[in-house]
Amino acid sequence: MTTVTHEDVLVAARRITGHVLRTPVIEVAPGLWLKLELLQHSGSFKVRGAFNRILSAAGLPGSGVIAASGGNHGLAVAYAARALGVRAEIFVPEVTSPVKVAGLRALEAHITQTGAIYSDAAEAAAKRAAETGALPVHAYDQAEVVAGQGSTGLELMEQTGGVDTVLVAVGGGGFAAGVTLGTSAPGGAGGPKIVAVEPERIPTLRAALDAGEPVRVQVGGVGADALGASMIGGLAFEILSGPRVESVLVADEAIVSARRALWERHRLAAEPAGAAAYAALLSGVYRPAPGERVAVVVCGSNTDPATLTTT
Amino acid sequence: MTTVTHEDVLVAARRITGHVLRTPVIEVAPGLWLKLELLQHSGSFKVRGAFNRILSAAGLPGSGVIAASGGNHGLAVAYAARALGVRAEIFVPEVTSPVKVAGLRALEAHITQTGAIYSDAAEAAAKRAAETGALPVHAYDQAEVVAGQGSTGLELMEQTGGVDTVLVAVGGGGFAAGVTLGTSAPGGAGGPKIVAVEPERIPTLRAALDAGEPVRVQVGGVGADALGASMIGGLAFEILSGPRVESVLVADEAIVSARRALWERHRLAAEPAGAAAYAALLSGVYRPAPGERVAVVVCGSNTDPATLTTT
């Protein structure tokens, strides 16, 4: 297995500088920061890994890049490919929200919508990649992708001056794994506690921790369009099964409430999955100790804004 | 006339620290920053002036504070009053959007909706204040209010490392005046160019500059609920008629386009007035020179998010 290190995150961060946004943090209460990764280009953190993967490739085939995605990763790959003048082919499952499909079309990607859930689309994309020779950009289980996502963690530590705890959502786990690496000290030692937050209805990390290895789970609930991987990535599992990581689960109702609170209190238009980490805090599933310095990553905004006040 | 100075802004900024958010900036292109004042508590910059005015008062009457507002100022005064445990009475004109009235109710303010436009509500509030002895918090034409708003400018200069130009919206002018003071050098000398952006259909500053003094204008168009003052404030006129300020006007269609672009490109949910300054840049009404470092203040988000993609 390829391992990924803190140093890989440092290299990735340098490589993608200028291509991605250094997203801001806001200190919403003393010692509580929100990292506004939902304002990132393409509407989620995914563009960090996409740029890092594409820019790491030594020469791209004429068939360009190919990806499968519940939506946000596809948008990110399409965004990065367009920015770099590369052809992009994106496979998305049928559960993908119309907002995200429309976004893909606007980015001039070649789209194939197939299969009920993410893993079906991923299989179709892998088959196609074998035929065309296009560079696969995985949604989470690739070293360059994990390293790219990790740049969020580097920024977060710089911007806050360091925190004790980071709450971050887990789907396939590439983002949480990257943030775990990015927030560690140089050499990979130490770093803040990582609270890995999953919807109760898509517990890929929890199931893997219980089983001792990645296992397939049922996918459902409000986070399914963005946290819809049915199994934690191998790289992510290696990193997220480490001692700094605490796994917590949040109910769908808590995610919906958190999303609404992000709009009402902070005017942030998060998608449900983007509000999952905040839900762990707001619902009390994770309770910081007095004086604990906490950062919450709000990581996606590819949503129909009309639903911010109606659901 | 009371004058307001850069030093008043420094004092105000210190006074309101911890009560208001230090809103972030994002560098969306090299040398182009957006100051995300729309993420401020209560959904606009107005809370800065409200806190500064209330916290400056030497003892408050039992009747608390009173304000008239097209909405955002009322929300801000209600927010600040609740945070400080003070009674708030808010007069709003009938043009005020339902979203803002609902927001006022949620903040437990005592609301009177009266008059067609802002100035009618302001007259009613002044009359009521004379009866009750409540502390009036003006929407723009008070030294403490202008100084409070100016803290936005101080932050902006610190966060960007300094810019050549700031684009800021003008209604009653208190915000633009404050930003002009806040971005100047200590002592009030120099500072970036201030591009004072008004909707073509509410040109309070332009009309005053043409007449040589504040004059009443017709109020209409998409910005009316938040930039609906019918005359520039006296304090604001004094400051905004200075040599650093350039007055520009934007069409309603440009505001609508800019608001949509803020959502589509940056996932920012601005209200029309909040997008007016960005509209000047996007429509080409203001064209920066090559290498010019520009900040745009996006200043309000009290909007129905369902309208972000439909108008």
mmCIF file of C-alpha atoms in Angstrom, chain A residues 146-292:
data_model
loop_
_atom_site.group_PDB
_atom_site.id
_atom_site.type_symbol
_atom_site.label_atom_id
_atom_site.label_comp_id
_atom_site.label_asym_id
_atom_site.label_seq_id
_atom_site.Cartn_x
_atom_site.Cartn_y
_atom_site.Cartn_z
ATOM 1 C CA VAL A 146 -5.394 12.537 0.041
ATOM 2 C CA ALA A 147 -2.321 14.782 0.078
ATOM 3 C CA GLY A 148 -4.147 17.538 -1.803
ATOM 4 C CA GLN A 149 -7.128 17.475 0.562
ATOM 5 C CA GLY A 150 -4.666 17.665 3.446
ATOM 6 C CA SER A 151 -3.697 21.211 2.489
ATOM 7 C CA THR A 152 -6.941 22.254 4.183
ATOM 8 C CA GLY A 153 -5.463 21.062 7.464
ATOM 9 C CA LEU A 154 -2.214 22.955 6.975
ATOM 10 C CA GLU A 155 -4.105 26.181 6.351
ATOM 11 C CA LEU A 156 -6.379 25.604 9.302
ATOM 12 C CA MET A 157 -3.453 25.262 11.711
ATOM 13 C CA GLU A 158 -1.791 28.416 10.344
ATOM 14 C CA GLN A 159 -4.997 30.436 10.375
ATOM 15 C CA THR A 160 -6.081 29.540 13.888
ATOM 16 C CA GLY A 161 -2.627 29.455 15.438
ATOM 17 C CA GLY A 162 -3.281 25.790 16.257
ATOM 18 C CA VAL A 163 -6.257 23.958 17.744
ATOM 19 C CA ASP A 164 -6.785 20.998 20.047
ATOM 20 C CA THR A 165 -9.473 19.346 17.977
ATOM 21 C CA VAL A 166 -10.692 19.279 14.381
ATOM 22 C CA LEU A 167 -14.139 18.019 13.424
ATOM 23 C CA VAL A 168 -14.282 16.742 9.864
ATOM 24 C CA ALA A 169 -16.779 14.717 7.842
ATOM 25 C CA VAL A 170 -16.005 11.222 6.527
ATOM 26 C CA GLY A 171 -17.372 9.662 3.356
ATOM 27 C CA GLY A 172 -14.659 7.708 1.559
ATOM 28 C CA GLY A 173 -12.336 9.241 4.122
ATOM 29 C CA GLY A 174 -9.851 10.968 1.827
ATOM 30 C CA PHE A 175 -10.585 14.399 3.231
ATOM 31 C CA ALA A 176 -10.462 13.401 6.889
ATOM 32 C CA ALA A 177 -7.279 11.420 6.254
ATOM 33 C CA GLY A 178 -5.681 14.388 4.486
ATOM 34 C CA VAL A 179 -6.705 16.748 7.269
ATOM 35 C CA THR A 180 -5.250 14.323 9.817
ATOM 36 C CA LEU A 181 -1.910 14.402 7.996
ATOM 37 C CA GLY A 182 -2.036 18.140 7.296
ATOM 38 C CA THR A 183 -2.632 19.037 10.925
ATOM 39 C CA SER A 184 0.120 16.821 12.327
ATOM 40 C CA ALA A 185 3.505 18.180 13.313
ATOM 41 C CA PRO A 186 6.335 17.908 10.764
ATOM 42 C CA GLY A 187 7.474 14.299 10.636
ATOM 43 C CA GLY A 188 3.892 13.208 11.246
ATOM 44 C CA ALA A 189 4.082 13.089 15.032
ATOM 45 C CA GLY A 190 1.375 14.528 17.232
ATOM 46 C CA GLY A 191 -1.228 17.046 16.164
ATOM 47 C CA PRO A 192 -4.782 17.806 17.244
ATOM 48 C CA LYS A 193 -7.445 15.221 17.913
ATOM 49 C CA ILE A 194 -9.423 14.462 14.744
ATOM 50 C CA VAL A 195 -13.116 13.873 15.306
ATOM 51 C CA ALA A 196 -14.190 11.894 12.246
ATOM 52 C CA VAL A 197 -17.901 12.537 11.772
ATOM 53 C CA GLU A 198 -20.138 10.207 9.771
ATOM 54 C CA PRO A 199 -23.882 10.094 9.220
ATOM 55 C CA GLU A 200 -25.395 7.179 11.155
ATOM 56 C CA ARG A 201 -26.760 5.932 7.862
ATOM 57 C CA ILE A 202 -23.338 5.770 6.108
ATOM 58 C CA PRO A 203 -20.864 4.590 8.791
ATOM 59 C CA THR A 204 -17.985 3.511 6.537
ATOM 60 C CA LEU A 205 -15.238 4.321 9.035
ATOM 61 C CA ARG A 206 -17.084 3.017 12.092
ATOM 62 C CA ALA A 207 -17.842 -0.254 10.335
ATOM 63 C CA ALA A 208 -14.215 -0.605 9.269
ATOM 64 C CA LEU A 209 -12.952 0.144 12.782
ATOM 65 C CA ASP A 210 -15.353 -2.465 14.186
ATOM 66 C CA ALA A 211 -14.330 -5.059 11.582
ATOM 67 C CA GLY A 212 -10.635 -4.242 11.626
ATOM 68 C CA GLU A 213 -10.655 -3.618 7.875
ATOM 69 C CA PRO A 214 -12.691 -1.712 5.274
ATOM 70 C CA VAL A 215 -16.101 -3.305 4.798
ATOM 71 C CA ARG A 216 -19.089 -2.405 2.666
ATOM 72 C CA VAL A 217 -22.024 -0.553 4.320
ATOM 73 C CA GLN A 218 -25.536 0.448 3.282
ATOM 74 C CA VAL A 219 -25.707 3.999 1.939
ATOM 75 C CA GLY A 220 -28.672 6.234 2.770
ATOM 76 C CA GLY A 221 -29.942 9.430 4.289
ATOM 77 C CA VAL A 222 -29.446 13.148 3.693
ATOM 78 C CA GLY A 223 -25.700 12.939 3.206
ATOM 79 C CA ALA A 224 -25.796 10.236 0.540
ATOM 80 C CA ASP A 225 -25.161 12.459 -2.453
ATOM 81 C CA ALA A 226 -21.795 13.637 -1.091
ATOM 82 C CA LEU A 227 -20.783 11.132 1.600
ATOM 83 C CA GLY A 228 -22.083 8.175 -0.371
ATOM 84 C CA ALA A 229 -19.014 5.938 -0.618
ATOM 85 C CA SER A 230 -20.055 2.479 0.549
ATOM 86 C CA MET A 231 -16.605 1.580 1.914
ATOM 87 C CA ILE A 232 -13.813 3.585 3.514
ATOM 88 C CA GLY A 233 -10.733 3.981 1.304
ATOM 89 C CA GLY A 234 -7.717 1.842 2.100
ATOM 90 C CA LEU A 235 -5.401 4.815 2.488
ATOM 91 C CA ALA A 236 -7.949 6.597 4.634
ATOM 92 C CA PHE A 237 -8.471 3.571 6.857
ATOM 93 C CA GLU A 238 -4.748 3.270 7.467
ATOM 94 C CA ILE A 239 -4.596 6.900 8.595
ATOM 95 C CA LEU A 240 -7.951 7.183 10.359
ATOM 96 C CA SER A 241 -7.455 4.055 12.451
ATOM 97 C CA GLY A 242 -4.584 5.852 14.189
ATOM 98 C CA PRO A 243 -4.585 7.025 17.807
ATOM 99 C CA ARG A 244 -5.427 10.690 17.105
ATOM 100 C CA VAL A 245 -8.782 9.868 15.552
ATOM 101 C CA GLU A 246 -12.129 9.565 17.338
ATOM 102 C CA SER A 247 -15.074 8.235 15.336
ATOM 103 C CA VAL A 248 -18.524 9.708 15.971
ATOM 104 C CA LEU A 249 -21.891 9.282 14.240
ATOM 105 C CA VAL A 250 -24.604 11.907 13.731
ATOM 106 C CA ALA A 251 -28.289 11.432 12.995
ATOM 107 C CA ASP A 252 -29.782 12.831 9.802
ATOM 108 C CA GLU A 253 -31.961 15.203 11.840
ATOM 109 C CA ALA A 254 -28.849 16.630 13.481
ATOM 110 C CA ILE A 255 -27.332 17.254 10.053
ATOM 111 C CA VAL A 256 -30.471 19.030 8.869
ATOM 112 C CA SER A 257 -30.515 21.208 12.020
ATOM 113 C CA ALA A 258 -26.842 22.054 11.680
ATOM 114 C CA ARG A 259 -27.265 23.021 8.055
ATOM 115 C CA ARG A 260 -30.120 25.310 8.998
ATOM 116 C CA ALA A 261 -28.103 26.853 11.834
ATOM 117 C CA LEU A 262 -25.168 27.533 9.524
ATOM 118 C CA TRP A 263 -27.524 29.535 7.333
ATOM 119 C CA GLU A 264 -29.439 31.324 10.077
ATOM 120 C CA ARG A 265 -26.472 32.183 12.285
ATOM 121 C CA HIS A 266 -23.643 32.525 9.817
ATOM 122 C CA ARG A 267 -25.156 32.915 6.357
ATOM 123 C CA LEU A 268 -23.289 29.883 5.119
ATOM 124 C CA ALA A 269 -25.034 27.841 2.445
ATOM 125 C CA ALA A 270 -23.793 24.340 3.208
ATOM 126 C CA GLU A 271 -25.026 21.122 1.666
ATOM 127 C CA PRO A 272 -26.093 18.456 4.190
ATOM 128 C CA ALA A 273 -22.785 16.580 4.028
ATOM 129 C CA GLY A 274 -20.983 19.904 4.448
ATOM 130 C CA ALA A 275 -22.830 20.468 7.713
ATOM 131 C CA ALA A 276 -22.199 16.981 9.160
ATOM 132 C CA ALA A 277 -19.095 17.938 11.137
ATOM 133 C CA TYR A 278 -20.862 20.944 12.663
ATOM 134 C CA ALA A 279 -23.785 18.668 13.524
ATOM 135 C CA ALA A 280 -21.556 16.623 15.829
ATOM 136 C CA LEU A 281 -20.833 19.748 17.840
ATOM 137 C CA LEU A 282 -24.313 21.256 17.752
ATOM 138 C CA SER A 283 -26.084 18.024 18.709
ATOM 139 C CA GLY A 284 -23.695 17.333 21.565
ATOM 140 C CA VAL A 285 -22.410 14.089 20.050
ATOM 141 C CA TYR A 286 -19.010 15.669 20.541
ATOM 142 C CA ARG A 287 -18.631 17.867 23.634
ATOM 143 C CA PRO A 288 -15.426 19.904 23.921
ATOM 144 C CA ALA A 289 -13.866 20.328 27.336
ATOM 145 C CA PRO A 290 -13.759 23.858 28.828
ATOM 146 C CA GLY A 291 -11.047 25.832 27.057
ATOM 147 C CA GLU A 292 -10.613 23.264 24.267
#
